[in-house]
PDB file of C-alpha atoms and ligand atoms in Angstrom:
ATOM      1  CA  MET A   1      -0.241  -0.074   0.001  1.00  0.00           C
ATOM      2  CA  GLY A   2       3.149   2.200   0.343  1.00  0.00           C
ATOM      3  CA  ASP A   3       2.751   5.814   1.498  1.00  0.00           C
ATOM      4  CA  ALA A   4      -0.825   6.056   1.337  1.00  0.00           C
ATOM      5  CA  ARG A   5      -2.157   8.981   3.220  1.00  0.00           C
ATOM      6  CA  ILE A   6      -5.300  10.788   2.333  1.00  0.00           C
ATOM      7  CA  LEU A   7      -6.170  14.328   4.619  1.00  0.00           C
ATOM      8  CA  VAL A   8      -9.806  15.543   4.463  1.00  0.00           C
ATOM      9  CA  VAL A   9     -10.312  19.252   4.423  1.00  0.00           C
ATOM     10  CA  GLY A  10     -14.355  18.987   3.698  1.00  0.00           C
ATOM     11  CA  SER A  11     -17.926  18.968   4.766  1.00  0.00           C
ATOM     12  CA  THR A  12     -20.537  15.963   7.037  1.00  0.00           C
ATOM     13  CA  MET A  13     -24.159  17.330   5.878  1.00  0.00           C
ATOM     14  CA  ILE A  14     -26.787  14.555   6.546  1.00  0.00           C
ATOM     15  CA  ASP A  15     -28.506  13.302   3.549  1.00  0.00           C
ATOM     16  CA  LEU A  16     -32.602  13.266   3.659  1.00  0.00           C
ATOM     17  CA  ILE A  17     -32.875  11.145   0.700  1.00  0.00           C
ATOM     18  CA  ALA A  18     -36.643  10.945  -0.937  1.00  0.00           C
ATOM     19  CA  TYR A  19     -36.915   8.550  -3.772  1.00  0.00           C
ATOM     20  CA  ALA A  20     -39.819   9.213  -6.040  1.00  0.00           C
ATOM     21  CA  ASP A  21     -40.773   8.268  -9.560  1.00  0.00           C
ATOM     22  CA  ARG A  22     -40.619  11.708 -10.879  1.00  0.00           C
ATOM     23  CA  LEU A  23     -39.510  15.053  -9.401  1.00  0.00           C
ATOM     24  CA  PRO A  24     -42.110  17.585  -8.464  1.00  0.00           C
ATOM     25  CA  GLU A  25     -43.426  20.511 -10.826  1.00  0.00           C
ATOM     26  CA  ALA A  26     -43.457  23.783  -9.005  1.00  0.00           C
ATOM     27  CA  GLY A  27     -46.717  24.109  -6.925  1.00  0.00           C
ATOM     28  CA  GLU A  28     -47.223  20.345  -6.738  1.00  0.00           C
ATOM     29  CA  THR A  29     -46.886  17.872  -4.023  1.00  0.00           C
ATOM     30  CA  LEU A  30     -46.250  14.038  -5.571  1.00  0.00           C
ATOM     31  CA  VAL A  31     -46.170  10.981  -3.215  1.00  0.00           C
ATOM     32  CA  GLY A  32     -42.718  10.290  -2.965  1.00  0.00           C
ATOM     33  CA  LYS A  33     -42.128   5.989  -2.745  1.00  0.00           C
ATOM     34  CA  ARG A  34     -39.070   5.791   0.117  1.00  0.00           C
ATOM     35  CA  PHE A  35     -36.923   7.898   1.916  1.00  0.00           C
ATOM     36  CA  GLN A  36     -32.955   7.184   4.016  1.00  0.00           C
ATOM     37  CA  MET A  37     -31.607   9.211   5.795  1.00  0.00           C
ATOM     38  CA  GLY A  38     -27.819   8.681   6.658  1.00  0.00           C
ATOM     39  CA  PHE A  39     -24.442   9.912   6.503  1.00  0.00           C
ATOM     40  CA  GLY A  40     -23.047  12.270   3.391  1.00  0.00           C
ATOM     41  CA  GLY A  41     -21.160  15.393   2.457  1.00  0.00           C
ATOM     42  CA  LYS A  42     -19.087  15.544  -0.218  1.00  0.00           C
ATOM     43  CA  GLY A  43     -15.373  15.973   2.606  1.00  0.00           C
ATOM     44  CA  ALA A  44     -16.916  13.187   4.582  1.00  0.00           C
ATOM     45  CA  ASN A  45     -17.952  10.284   1.608  1.00  0.00           C
ATOM     46  CA  GLN A  46     -14.792  10.024  -0.170  1.00  0.00           C
ATOM     47  CA  ALA A  47     -12.934  10.242   3.018  1.00  0.00           C
ATOM     48  CA  VAL A  48     -14.753   7.437   4.036  1.00  0.00           C
ATOM     49  CA  MET A  49     -14.455   4.950   0.580  1.00  0.00           C
ATOM     50  CA  ALA A  50     -10.451   6.389   0.868  1.00  0.00           C
ATOM     51  CA  ALA A  51     -10.450   4.931   3.812  1.00  0.00           C
ATOM     52  CA  ARG A  52     -12.388   1.956   2.940  1.00  0.00           C
ATOM     53  CA  PHE A  53      -9.381   0.919   0.659  1.00  0.00           C
ATOM     54  CA  GLY A  54      -7.677   0.599   3.995  1.00  0.00           C
ATOM     55  CA  ALA A  55      -5.439   3.475   3.873  1.00  0.00           C
ATOM     56  CA  PRO A  56      -4.664   5.541   6.469  1.00  0.00           C
ATOM     57  CA  VAL A  57      -7.491   9.203   5.993  1.00  0.00           C
ATOM     58  CA  ALA A  58      -8.202  11.877   8.778  1.00  0.00           C
ATOM     59  CA  MET A  59     -10.726  15.164   8.118  1.00  0.00           C
ATOM     60  CA  VAL A  60     -10.734  18.484   8.782  1.00  0.00           C
ATOM     61  CA  ASN A  61     -14.163  19.563   9.587  1.00  0.00           C
ATOM     62  CA  ALA A  62     -16.274  21.930  12.274  1.00  0.00           C
ATOM     63  CA  VAL A  63     -19.663  20.130  12.591  1.00  0.00           C
ATOM     64  CA  GLY A  64     -21.795  21.873  15.120  1.00  0.00           C
ATOM     65  CA  ASP A  65     -23.335  20.700  19.250  1.00  0.00           C
ATOM     66  CA  ASP A  66     -26.404  18.937  17.959  1.00  0.00           C
ATOM     67  CA  SER A  67     -27.094  14.560  17.408  1.00  0.00           C
ATOM     68  CA  TYR A  68     -25.895  15.465  14.363  1.00  0.00           C
ATOM     69  CA  GLY A  69     -22.832  15.980  15.342  1.00  0.00           C
ATOM     70  CA  ALA A  70     -21.941  12.931  17.974  1.00  0.00           C
ATOM     71  CA  SER A  71     -23.264  11.172  15.082  1.00  0.00           C
ATOM     72  CA  HIS A  72     -20.665  11.903  12.415  1.00  0.00           C
ATOM     73  CA  LEU A  73     -17.727  11.026  15.490  1.00  0.00           C
ATOM     74  CA  GLU A  74     -19.032   7.733  15.789  1.00  0.00           C
ATOM     75  CA  ASN A  75     -19.386   7.132  12.140  1.00  0.00           C
ATOM     76  CA  PHE A  76     -15.882   8.435  11.083  1.00  0.00           C
ATOM     77  CA  LYS A  77     -14.179   6.671  14.277  1.00  0.00           C
ATOM     78  CA  ARG A  78     -16.470   3.518  13.492  1.00  0.00           C
ATOM     79  CA  GLU A  79     -14.930   3.772   9.853  1.00  0.00           C
ATOM     80  CA  GLY A  80     -11.622   3.933  11.253  1.00  0.00           C
ATOM     81  CA  ILE A  81     -10.640   7.831   9.919  1.00  0.00           C
ATOM     82  CA  ASP A  82      -8.395  10.354  12.248  1.00  0.00           C
ATOM     83  CA  ILE A  83     -11.107  12.863  13.954  1.00  0.00           C
ATOM     84  CA  THR A  84      -7.738  14.846  15.744  1.00  0.00           C
ATOM     85  CA  TRP A  85      -8.998  17.583  13.604  1.00  0.00           C
ATOM     86  CA  MET A  86     -12.417  17.786  13.834  1.00  0.00           C
ATOM     87  CA  ARG A  87     -13.948  20.630  15.857  1.00  0.00           C
ATOM     88  CA  THR A  88     -17.689  20.925  17.076  1.00  0.00           C
ATOM     89  CA  VAL A  89     -18.681  23.958  17.325  1.00  0.00           C
ATOM     90  CA  PRO A  90     -22.340  25.965  18.516  1.00  0.00           C
ATOM     91  CA  GLY A  91     -25.308  25.695  16.573  1.00  0.00           C
ATOM     92  CA  SER A  92     -26.565  23.203  13.121  1.00  0.00           C
ATOM     93  CA  SER A  93     -24.757  20.632  11.721  1.00  0.00           C
ATOM     94  CA  GLY A  94     -24.724  20.615   7.761  1.00  0.00           C
ATOM     95  CA  VAL A  95     -28.405  18.871   6.420  1.00  0.00           C
ATOM     96  CA  ALA A  96     -28.973  17.898   2.908  1.00  0.00           C
ATOM     97  CA  PRO A  97     -32.199  17.631   1.556  1.00  0.00           C
ATOM     98  CA  ILE A  98     -32.325  15.372  -1.812  1.00  0.00           C
ATOM     99  CA  TRP A  99     -34.255  14.190  -3.819  1.00  0.00           C
ATOM    100  CA  VAL A 100     -33.956  11.162  -7.021  1.00  0.00           C
ATOM    101  CA  ASP A 101     -36.184  10.011  -9.334  1.00  0.00           C
ATOM    102  CA  GLY A 102     -37.367   6.334 -11.164  1.00  0.00           C
ATOM    103  CA  ALA A 103     -33.273   7.091 -12.930  1.00  0.00           C
ATOM    104  CA  GLY A 104     -31.765   7.594 -10.107  1.00  0.00           C
ATOM    105  CA  VAL A 105     -30.508  10.895 -10.930  1.00  0.00           C
ATOM    106  CA  ASN A 106     -29.955  13.616  -7.935  1.00  0.00           C
ATOM    107  CA  ARG A 107     -30.486  16.511  -6.920  1.00  0.00           C
ATOM    108  CA  ILE A 108     -29.532  18.149  -3.548  1.00  0.00           C
ATOM    109  CA  ILE A 109     -29.687  21.496  -1.590  1.00  0.00           C
ATOM    110  CA  ILE A 110     -27.075  21.704   0.591  1.00  0.00           C
ATOM    111  CA  VAL A 111     -27.308  23.798   4.019  1.00  0.00           C
ATOM    112  CA  PRO A 112     -23.911  24.291   4.741  1.00  0.00           C
ATOM    113  CA  GLY A 113     -24.264  25.074   8.753  1.00  0.00           C
ATOM    114  CA  ALA A 114     -21.249  24.071  10.799  1.00  0.00           C
ATOM    115  CA  ASN A 115     -19.413  24.020   7.655  1.00  0.00           C
ATOM    116  CA  ASP A 116     -18.838  27.144   7.577  1.00  0.00           C
ATOM    117  CA  ALA A 117     -16.847  26.622  10.926  1.00  0.00           C
ATOM    118  CA  THR A 118     -13.940  24.897   8.807  1.00  0.00           C
ATOM    119  CA  GLU A 119     -10.919  26.810  10.089  1.00  0.00           C
ATOM    120  CA  ALA A 120      -8.173  27.553   8.520  1.00  0.00           C
ATOM    121  CA  ALA A 121      -5.784  27.470  11.492  1.00  0.00           C
ATOM    122  CA  VAL A 122      -6.916  23.762  12.014  1.00  0.00           C
ATOM    123  CA  ALA A 123      -6.806  22.553   8.073  1.00  0.00           C
ATOM    124  CA  GLU A 124      -3.307  23.791   8.332  1.00  0.00           C
ATOM    125  CA  ALA A 125      -2.042  21.666  11.423  1.00  0.00           C
ATOM    126  CA  ALA A 126      -3.517  18.941   9.715  1.00  0.00           C
ATOM    127  CA  VAL A 127      -1.488  18.893   6.537  1.00  0.00           C
ATOM    128  CA  ARG A 128       1.482  19.447   9.784  1.00  0.00           C
ATOM    129  CA  GLU A 129       0.617  17.028  11.769  1.00  0.00           C
ATOM    130  CA  PHE A 130      -0.959  14.336  10.008  1.00  0.00           C
ATOM    131  CA  LYS A 131       1.509  14.536   7.287  1.00  0.00           C
ATOM    132  CA  PRO A 132      -0.732  13.208   4.095  1.00  0.00           C
ATOM    133  CA  THR A 133       1.099  12.095   0.803  1.00  0.00           C
ATOM    134  CA  ILE A 134      -2.542  13.909  -0.973  1.00  0.00           C
ATOM    135  CA  VAL A 135      -4.204  16.267   1.058  1.00  0.00           C
ATOM    136  CA  VAL A 136      -8.276  16.251  -0.543  1.00  0.00           C
ATOM    137  CA  GLY A 137     -10.902  19.156  -1.075  1.00  0.00           C
ATOM    138  CA  GLN A 138     -14.213  20.009  -2.551  1.00  0.00           C
ATOM    139  CA  PHE A 139     -16.542  23.706  -2.289  1.00  0.00           C
ATOM    140  CA  GLU A 140     -18.635  23.252   0.894  1.00  0.00           C
ATOM    141  CA  VAL A 141     -16.487  23.980   3.322  1.00  0.00           C
ATOM    142  CA  PRO A 142     -14.417  27.871   2.505  1.00  0.00           C
ATOM    143  CA  GLN A 143     -12.612  28.197  -0.603  1.00  0.00           C
ATOM    144  CA  ALA A 144      -9.978  30.149   2.490  1.00  0.00           C
ATOM    145  CA  THR A 145     -10.088  26.987   4.003  1.00  0.00           C
ATOM    146  CA  THR A 146      -9.484  24.979   1.714  1.00  0.00           C
ATOM    147  CA  LEU A 147      -6.479  27.358  -0.045  1.00  0.00           C
ATOM    148  CA  ALA A 148      -4.830  27.655   3.538  1.00  0.00           C
ATOM    149  CA  ALA A 149      -4.705  23.093   3.772  1.00  0.00           C
ATOM    150  CA  PHE A 150      -3.124  23.559  -0.274  1.00  0.00           C
ATOM    151  CA  ARG A 151      -0.925  25.856   0.943  1.00  0.00           C
ATOM    152  CA  ALA A 152       1.008  24.295   3.428  1.00  0.00           C
ATOM    153  CA  ALA A 153       1.062  20.826   1.810  1.00  0.00           C
ATOM    154  CA  ARG A 154       3.019  22.444  -1.287  1.00  0.00           C
ATOM    155  CA  ALA A 155       5.290  23.950   0.655  1.00  0.00           C
ATOM    156  CA  ALA A 156       5.620  19.752   1.383  1.00  0.00           C
ATOM    157  CA  GLY A 157       5.781  18.885  -1.283  1.00  0.00           C
ATOM    158  CA  ILE A 158       2.329  17.039  -1.003  1.00  0.00           C
ATOM    159  CA  THR A 159       0.302  16.189  -3.403  1.00  0.00           C
ATOM    160  CA  THR A 160      -3.253  18.518  -3.917  1.00  0.00           C
ATOM    161  CA  LEU A 161      -6.128  16.856  -4.957  1.00  0.00           C
ATOM    162  CA  LEU A 162      -9.026  19.565  -5.477  1.00  0.00           C
ATOM    163  CA  ASN A 163     -13.342  18.454  -6.723  1.00  0.00           C
ATOM    164  CA  PRO A 164     -14.539  22.081  -7.159  1.00  0.00           C
ATOM    165  CA  ALA A 165     -18.416  20.961  -5.976  1.00  0.00           C
ATOM    166  CA  PRO A 166     -20.041  21.822  -6.141  1.00  0.00           C
ATOM    167  CA  ALA A 167     -19.694  24.181  -8.355  1.00  0.00           C
ATOM    168  CA  ALA A 168     -19.071  27.204  -7.518  1.00  0.00           C
ATOM    169  CA  PRO A 169     -16.762  29.917  -9.308  1.00  0.00           C
ATOM    170  CA  ILE A 170     -13.130  29.301  -7.503  1.00  0.00           C
ATOM    171  CA  ASP A 171     -10.423  31.657  -6.282  1.00  0.00           C
ATOM    172  CA  PRO A 172      -7.462  31.102  -8.871  1.00  0.00           C
ATOM    173  CA  GLU A 173      -5.343  30.960  -6.048  1.00  0.00           C
ATOM    174  CA  LEU A 174      -7.044  28.107  -5.196  1.00  0.00           C
ATOM    175  CA  LEU A 175      -6.494  26.942  -8.860  1.00  0.00           C
ATOM    176  CA  ALA A 176      -3.031  27.322  -8.576  1.00  0.00           C
ATOM    177  CA  HIS A 177      -1.737  25.947  -5.671  1.00  0.00           C
ATOM    178  CA  ALA A 178      -4.417  22.360  -6.641  1.00  0.00           C
ATOM    179  CA  ASP A 179      -1.719  20.052  -8.859  1.00  0.00           C
ATOM    180  CA  TRP A 180      -5.156  17.743 -10.404  1.00  0.00           C
ATOM    181  CA  VAL A 181      -8.404  19.364 -10.576  1.00  0.00           C
ATOM    182  CA  ALA A 182     -11.219  16.868 -10.807  1.00  0.00           C
ATOM    183  CA  PRO A 183     -14.654  18.450 -11.615  1.00  0.00           C
ATOM    184  CA  ASN A 184     -18.284  16.729 -13.228  1.00  0.00           C
ATOM    185  CA  GLU A 185     -18.980  18.495 -16.547  1.00  0.00           C
ATOM    186  CA  THR A 186     -21.031  20.865 -14.997  1.00  0.00           C
ATOM    187  CA  GLU A 187     -18.188  22.004 -12.773  1.00  0.00           C
ATOM    188  CA  PHE A 188     -15.692  21.892 -15.424  1.00  0.00           C
ATOM    189  CA  THR A 189     -17.987  25.011 -17.745  1.00  0.00           C
ATOM    190  CA  ALA A 190     -18.162  26.567 -14.399  1.00  0.00           C
ATOM    191  CA  ILE A 191     -14.078  26.676 -14.615  1.00  0.00           C
ATOM    192  CA  PHE A 192     -12.693  26.030 -17.585  1.00  0.00           C
ATOM    193  CA  GLY A 193     -15.849  27.269 -20.157  1.00  0.00           C
ATOM    194  CA  GLY A 194     -16.504  25.206 -22.729  1.00  0.00           C
ATOM    195  CA  SER A 195     -17.681  21.867 -22.615  1.00  0.00           C
ATOM    196  CA  ALA A 196     -16.367  18.772 -21.527  1.00  0.00           C
ATOM    197  CA  ILE A 197     -18.983  16.448 -24.056  1.00  0.00           C
ATOM    198  CA  GLY A 198     -19.507  15.551 -27.424  1.00  0.00           C
ATOM    199  CA  PRO A 199     -17.489  15.937 -30.273  1.00  0.00           C
ATOM    200  CA  ASP A 200     -14.700  18.413 -28.794  1.00  0.00           C
ATOM    201  CA  GLY A 201     -14.882  17.583 -26.124  1.00  0.00           C
ATOM    202  CA  ASP A 202     -11.395  15.839 -25.793  1.00  0.00           C
ATOM    203  CA  GLU A 203      -9.917  19.240 -27.092  1.00  0.00           C
ATOM    204  CA  ARG A 204     -11.640  21.527 -24.320  1.00  0.00           C
ATOM    205  CA  ILE A 205     -10.813  19.059 -21.914  1.00  0.00           C
ATOM    206  CA  ARG A 206      -7.305  18.728 -23.110  1.00  0.00           C
ATOM    207  CA  SER A 207      -6.607  22.954 -24.103  1.00  0.00           C
ATOM    208  CA  ALA A 208      -8.288  24.039 -19.988  1.00  0.00           C
ATOM    209  CA  SER A 209      -5.405  21.948 -19.056  1.00  0.00           C
ATOM    210  CA  ASP A 210      -2.660  23.191 -21.132  1.00  0.00           C
ATOM    211  CA  ARG A 211      -3.863  27.112 -20.262  1.00  0.00           C
ATOM    212  CA  SER A 212      -4.348  26.321 -16.687  1.00  0.00           C
ATOM    213  CA  GLY A 213      -1.835  23.970 -16.017  1.00  0.00           C
ATOM    214  CA  ASN A 214      -3.505  20.819 -13.505  1.00  0.00           C
ATOM    215  CA  ARG A 215      -3.733  18.147 -13.652  1.00  0.00           C
ATOM    216  CA  LEU A 216      -7.415  16.964 -15.053  1.00  0.00           C
ATOM    217  CA  VAL A 217     -10.069  14.190 -13.849  1.00  0.00           C
ATOM    218  CA  VAL A 218     -12.978  15.304 -15.296  1.00  0.00           C
ATOM    219  CA  THR A 219     -15.940  12.860 -14.289  1.00  0.00           C
ATOM    220  CA  LEU A 220     -18.614  11.463 -16.924  1.00  0.00           C
ATOM    221  CA  GLY A 221     -21.050   9.497 -15.627  1.00  0.00           C
ATOM    222  CA  GLU A 222     -21.888   6.218 -17.151  1.00  0.00           C
ATOM    223  CA  GLN A 223     -18.853   7.978 -19.977  1.00  0.00           C
ATOM    224  CA  GLY A 224     -16.049   7.084 -17.410  1.00  0.00           C
ATOM    225  CA  ALA A 225     -13.514   9.795 -16.983  1.00  0.00           C
ATOM    226  CA  ALA A 226     -11.551  12.111 -18.513  1.00  0.00           C
ATOM    227  CA  LEU A 227      -7.733  11.882 -17.939  1.00  0.00           C
ATOM    228  CA  ALA A 228      -5.822  15.512 -19.011  1.00  0.00           C
ATOM    229  CA  ILE A 229      -1.672  16.105 -18.278  1.00  0.00           C
ATOM    230  CA  PRO A 230      -0.730  19.120 -19.691  1.00  0.00           C
ATOM    231  CA  GLY A 231       1.488  18.972 -22.757  1.00  0.00           C
ATOM    232  CA  GLU A 232      -0.621  14.850 -22.849  1.00  0.00           C
ATOM    233  CA  PRO A 233      -2.717  13.202 -25.114  1.00  0.00           C
ATOM    234  CA  ILE A 234      -7.035  12.421 -23.326  1.00  0.00           C
ATOM    235  CA  HIS A 235      -6.794   9.675 -22.131  1.00  0.00           C
ATOM    236  CA  ARG A 236     -10.160   8.451 -21.696  1.00  0.00           C
ATOM    237  CA  ILE A 237     -11.729   6.313 -19.461  1.00  0.00           C
ATOM    238  CA  SER A 238     -14.954   3.981 -19.544  1.00  0.00           C
ATOM    239  CA  ALA A 239     -17.030   2.965 -17.457  1.00  0.00           C
ATOM    240  CA  PRO A 240     -19.088  -0.514 -17.754  1.00  0.00           C
ATOM    241  CA  ARG A 241     -22.658  -0.232 -18.599  1.00  0.00           C
ATOM    242  CA  VAL A 242     -25.176  -0.689 -15.337  1.00  0.00           C
ATOM    243  CA  LYS A 243     -28.660  -0.121 -14.375  1.00  0.00           C
ATOM    244  CA  ALA A 244     -28.401   3.080 -12.021  1.00  0.00           C
ATOM    245  CA  VAL A 245     -30.172   2.947  -9.018  1.00  0.00           C
ATOM    246  CA  ASP A 246     -29.353   5.784  -7.169  1.00  0.00           C
ATOM    247  CA  THR A 247     -26.071   8.509  -8.666  1.00  0.00           C
ATOM    248  CA  THR A 248     -26.214  10.501  -5.202  1.00  0.00           C
ATOM    249  CA  GLY A 249     -22.851  10.426  -3.757  1.00  0.00           C
ATOM    250  CA  ALA A 250     -20.431   8.161  -7.091  1.00  0.00           C
ATOM    251  CA  GLY A 251     -18.131  11.378  -8.274  1.00  0.00           C
ATOM    252  CA  ASP A 252     -17.474  11.117  -4.092  1.00  0.00           C
ATOM    253  CA  SER A 253     -17.060   7.375  -4.282  1.00  0.00           C
ATOM    254  CA  PHE A 254     -15.163   8.121  -7.096  1.00  0.00           C
ATOM    255  CA  LEU A 255     -12.453  10.977  -6.031  1.00  0.00           C
ATOM    256  CA  GLY A 256     -12.203   9.000  -2.714  1.00  0.00           C
ATOM    257  CA  ALA A 257     -10.910   6.333  -4.854  1.00  0.00           C
ATOM    258  CA  PHE A 258      -8.906   8.143  -7.072  1.00  0.00           C
ATOM    259  CA  SER A 259      -6.955  10.244  -4.134  1.00  0.00           C
ATOM    260  CA  PHE A 260      -6.018   6.002  -2.602  1.00  0.00           C
ATOM    261  CA  GLY A 261      -5.127   5.590  -5.929  1.00  0.00           C
ATOM    262  CA  LEU A 262      -2.206   8.234  -6.148  1.00  0.00           C
ATOM    263  CA  ALA A 263      -0.877   7.651  -2.916  1.00  0.00           C
ATOM    264  CA  SER A 264      -0.763   4.266  -3.353  1.00  0.00           C
ATOM    265  CA  GLY A 265       1.561   5.265  -5.715  1.00  0.00           C
ATOM    266  CA  LEU A 266      -0.947   4.141  -8.964  1.00  0.00           C
ATOM    267  CA  SER A 267      -0.097   6.091 -12.270  1.00  0.00           C
ATOM    268  CA  PRO A 268      -3.320   8.495 -12.919  1.00  0.00           C
ATOM    269  CA  ASP A 269      -5.060   5.786 -15.433  1.00  0.00           C
ATOM    270  CA  ARG A 270      -4.827   3.271 -12.477  1.00  0.00           C
ATOM    271  CA  ALA A 271      -6.343   4.769 -10.725  1.00  0.00           C
ATOM    272  CA  ALA A 272      -8.747   6.413 -12.618  1.00  0.00           C
ATOM    273  CA  GLU A 273     -10.071   3.222 -13.714  1.00  0.00           C
ATOM    274  CA  LEU A 274      -9.759   1.704  -9.833  1.00  0.00           C
ATOM    275  CA  ALA A 275     -12.046   4.986  -9.303  1.00  0.00           C
ATOM    276  CA  VAL A 276     -14.371   4.229 -12.591  1.00  0.00           C
ATOM    277  CA  ALA A 277     -15.080   1.239 -10.936  1.00  0.00           C
ATOM    278  CA  CYS A 278     -15.552   1.718  -7.397  1.00  0.00           C
ATOM    279  CA  ALA A 279     -18.148   4.489  -8.399  1.00  0.00           C
ATOM    280  CA  SER A 280     -19.697   2.364 -10.976  1.00  0.00           C
ATOM    281  CA  ALA A 281     -20.275  -0.289  -7.852  1.00  0.00           C
ATOM    282  CA  SER A 282     -21.846   3.127  -5.932  1.00  0.00           C
ATOM    283  CA  VAL A 283     -24.866   3.721  -8.089  1.00  0.00           C
ATOM    284  CA  GLN A 284     -26.580   0.811  -8.493  1.00  0.00           C
ATOM    285  CA  LYS A 285     -27.169   0.815  -4.262  1.00  0.00           C
ATOM    286  CA  ALA A 286     -28.967   3.683  -2.589  1.00  0.00           C
ATOM    287  CA  GLY A 287     -28.100   6.129  -0.608  1.00  0.00           C
ATOM    288  CA  THR A 288     -24.433   7.707  -0.184  1.00  0.00           C
ATOM    289  CA  GLN A 289     -21.856   6.145   2.115  1.00  0.00           C
ATOM    290  CA  SER A 290     -24.247   3.090   2.105  1.00  0.00           C
ATOM    291  CA  SER A 291     -23.601   2.656  -1.749  1.00  0.00           C
ATOM    292  CA  TYR A 292     -20.215   2.427  -1.506  1.00  0.00           C
ATOM    293  CA  LEU A 293     -17.530  -1.262  -1.885  1.00  0.00           C
ATOM    294  CA  SER A 294     -17.347  -1.843   2.342  1.00  0.00           C
ATOM    295  CA  ARG A 295     -13.531  -2.631   3.065  1.00  0.00           C
ATOM    296  CA  ASP A 296     -13.785  -6.446   1.568  1.00  0.00           C
ATOM    297  CA  GLU A 297     -15.237  -5.592  -1.345  1.00  0.00           C
ATOM    298  CA  ALA A 298     -12.995  -2.736  -1.967  1.00  0.00           C
ATOM    299  CA  ALA A 299      -9.632  -4.758  -0.845  1.00  0.00           C
ATOM    300  CA  ALA A 300     -10.853  -6.890  -3.215  1.00  0.00           C
ATOM    301  CA  LEU A 301     -11.163  -3.933  -5.984  1.00  0.00           C
ATOM    302  CA  ALA A 302      -7.953  -2.756  -5.487  1.00  0.00           C
ATOM    303  CA  ALA A 303      -5.329  -5.572  -5.229  1.00  0.00           C
ATOM    304  CA  PRO A 304      -5.203  -6.539  -8.631  1.00  0.00           C
ATOM    305  CA  TYR A 305      -4.317  -3.111  -9.608  1.00  0.00           C
ATOM    306  CA  LEU A 306      -1.408  -2.475  -6.069  1.00  0.00           C
ATOM    307  CA  ALA A 307      -0.145  -5.970  -7.463  1.00  0.00           C
ATOM    308  CA  GLY A 308       0.912  -4.307 -10.928  1.00  0.00           C
ATOM    309  CA  GLY A 309       2.179  -1.423  -8.929  1.00  0.00           C
ATOM    310  CA  THR A 310       2.780   1.893 -11.342  1.00  0.00           C
ATOM    311  CA  ARG A 311       2.307   1.904 -14.721  1.00  0.00           C
TER     312      ARG A 311
HETATM  313  O1  RIB B 401     -21.861  14.148  -3.472  1.00  0.00           O
HETATM  314  C1  RIB B 401     -22.644  13.810  -3.180  1.00  0.00           C
HETATM  315  C2  RIB B 401     -23.532  14.885  -1.959  1.00  0.00           C
HETATM  316  O2  RIB B 401     -23.354  16.298  -1.966  1.00  0.00           O
HETATM  317  C3  RIB B 401     -24.361  14.023  -0.555  1.00  0.00           C
HETATM  318  O3  RIB B 401     -23.470  13.470  -0.023  1.00  0.00           O
HETATM  319  C4  RIB B 401     -24.641  15.454  -0.202  1.00  0.00           C
HETATM  320  O4  RIB B 401     -24.537  16.017   1.115  1.00  0.00           O
HETATM  321  C5  RIB B 401     -23.731  16.962  -0.634  1.00  0.00           C
HETATM  322  O5  RIB B 401     -23.375  17.398   0.218  1.00  0.00           O
END
């Protein structure tokens, strides 16, 4: 497994998921089929998936002093995630009301609550003290906090991976401190302009990587992912055909697996192949973290990749 140590500077949410064949129009009330409540938040999801591969993982975040906050800390302990740099602050923990339609497609509103109190100084301390091999961030805690962590990581020669989700204007300094940027199609357009899909998608991804100097891994749902390294041709990783039940958190399972793969010394291609396989498994089950591969399943998936080494 090498020296993989993964630090996630990111969010926690309680996901409140309603499933219905179709979603309501404005002013309409619909009868749903099912409801599921569970642990979510893009940061937490990515941390949990990475931890299930067996790597040491630590989390930097703030939860509220409510029952949701306490249950997040318990969940992280159960998952073997280091919570030294988790803080509890007065107020509400983050929540995410989610709708999932009959095709498994979701719509999400996040209410960040305590996530907004995730502090830059704590993130810097975590980089210094946990000594990760990769630092992973998203957009559900303040960008200034993620930037502080990325600056500390850069200064120490540690790889940084930014998942710019949900789509929002990006601080150019943060982009400049990201070795890897991992947007989906919507986030790619928000940051780099133009579409990552369609006949010219590859060219636009390649040009975005050349212009920005970032390594890109663009997640493309059922079309898999595209990898762009400045100065190199695009690599496409296709996804197996599967029946999607719920796509919630699939991108996060990709990121958890990808960061584990990179931190374990896999080539970017092999890390992305592992990540596509991991995300494909997650869309076939309902819920967010509840849809992720178990520790045993993750170990079985990763074994051939780790045995093959880098290439
Ligand atoms: O990416 C899925 C996640 O987005 C959900 O768990 C929800 O909490 C939001 O953060």
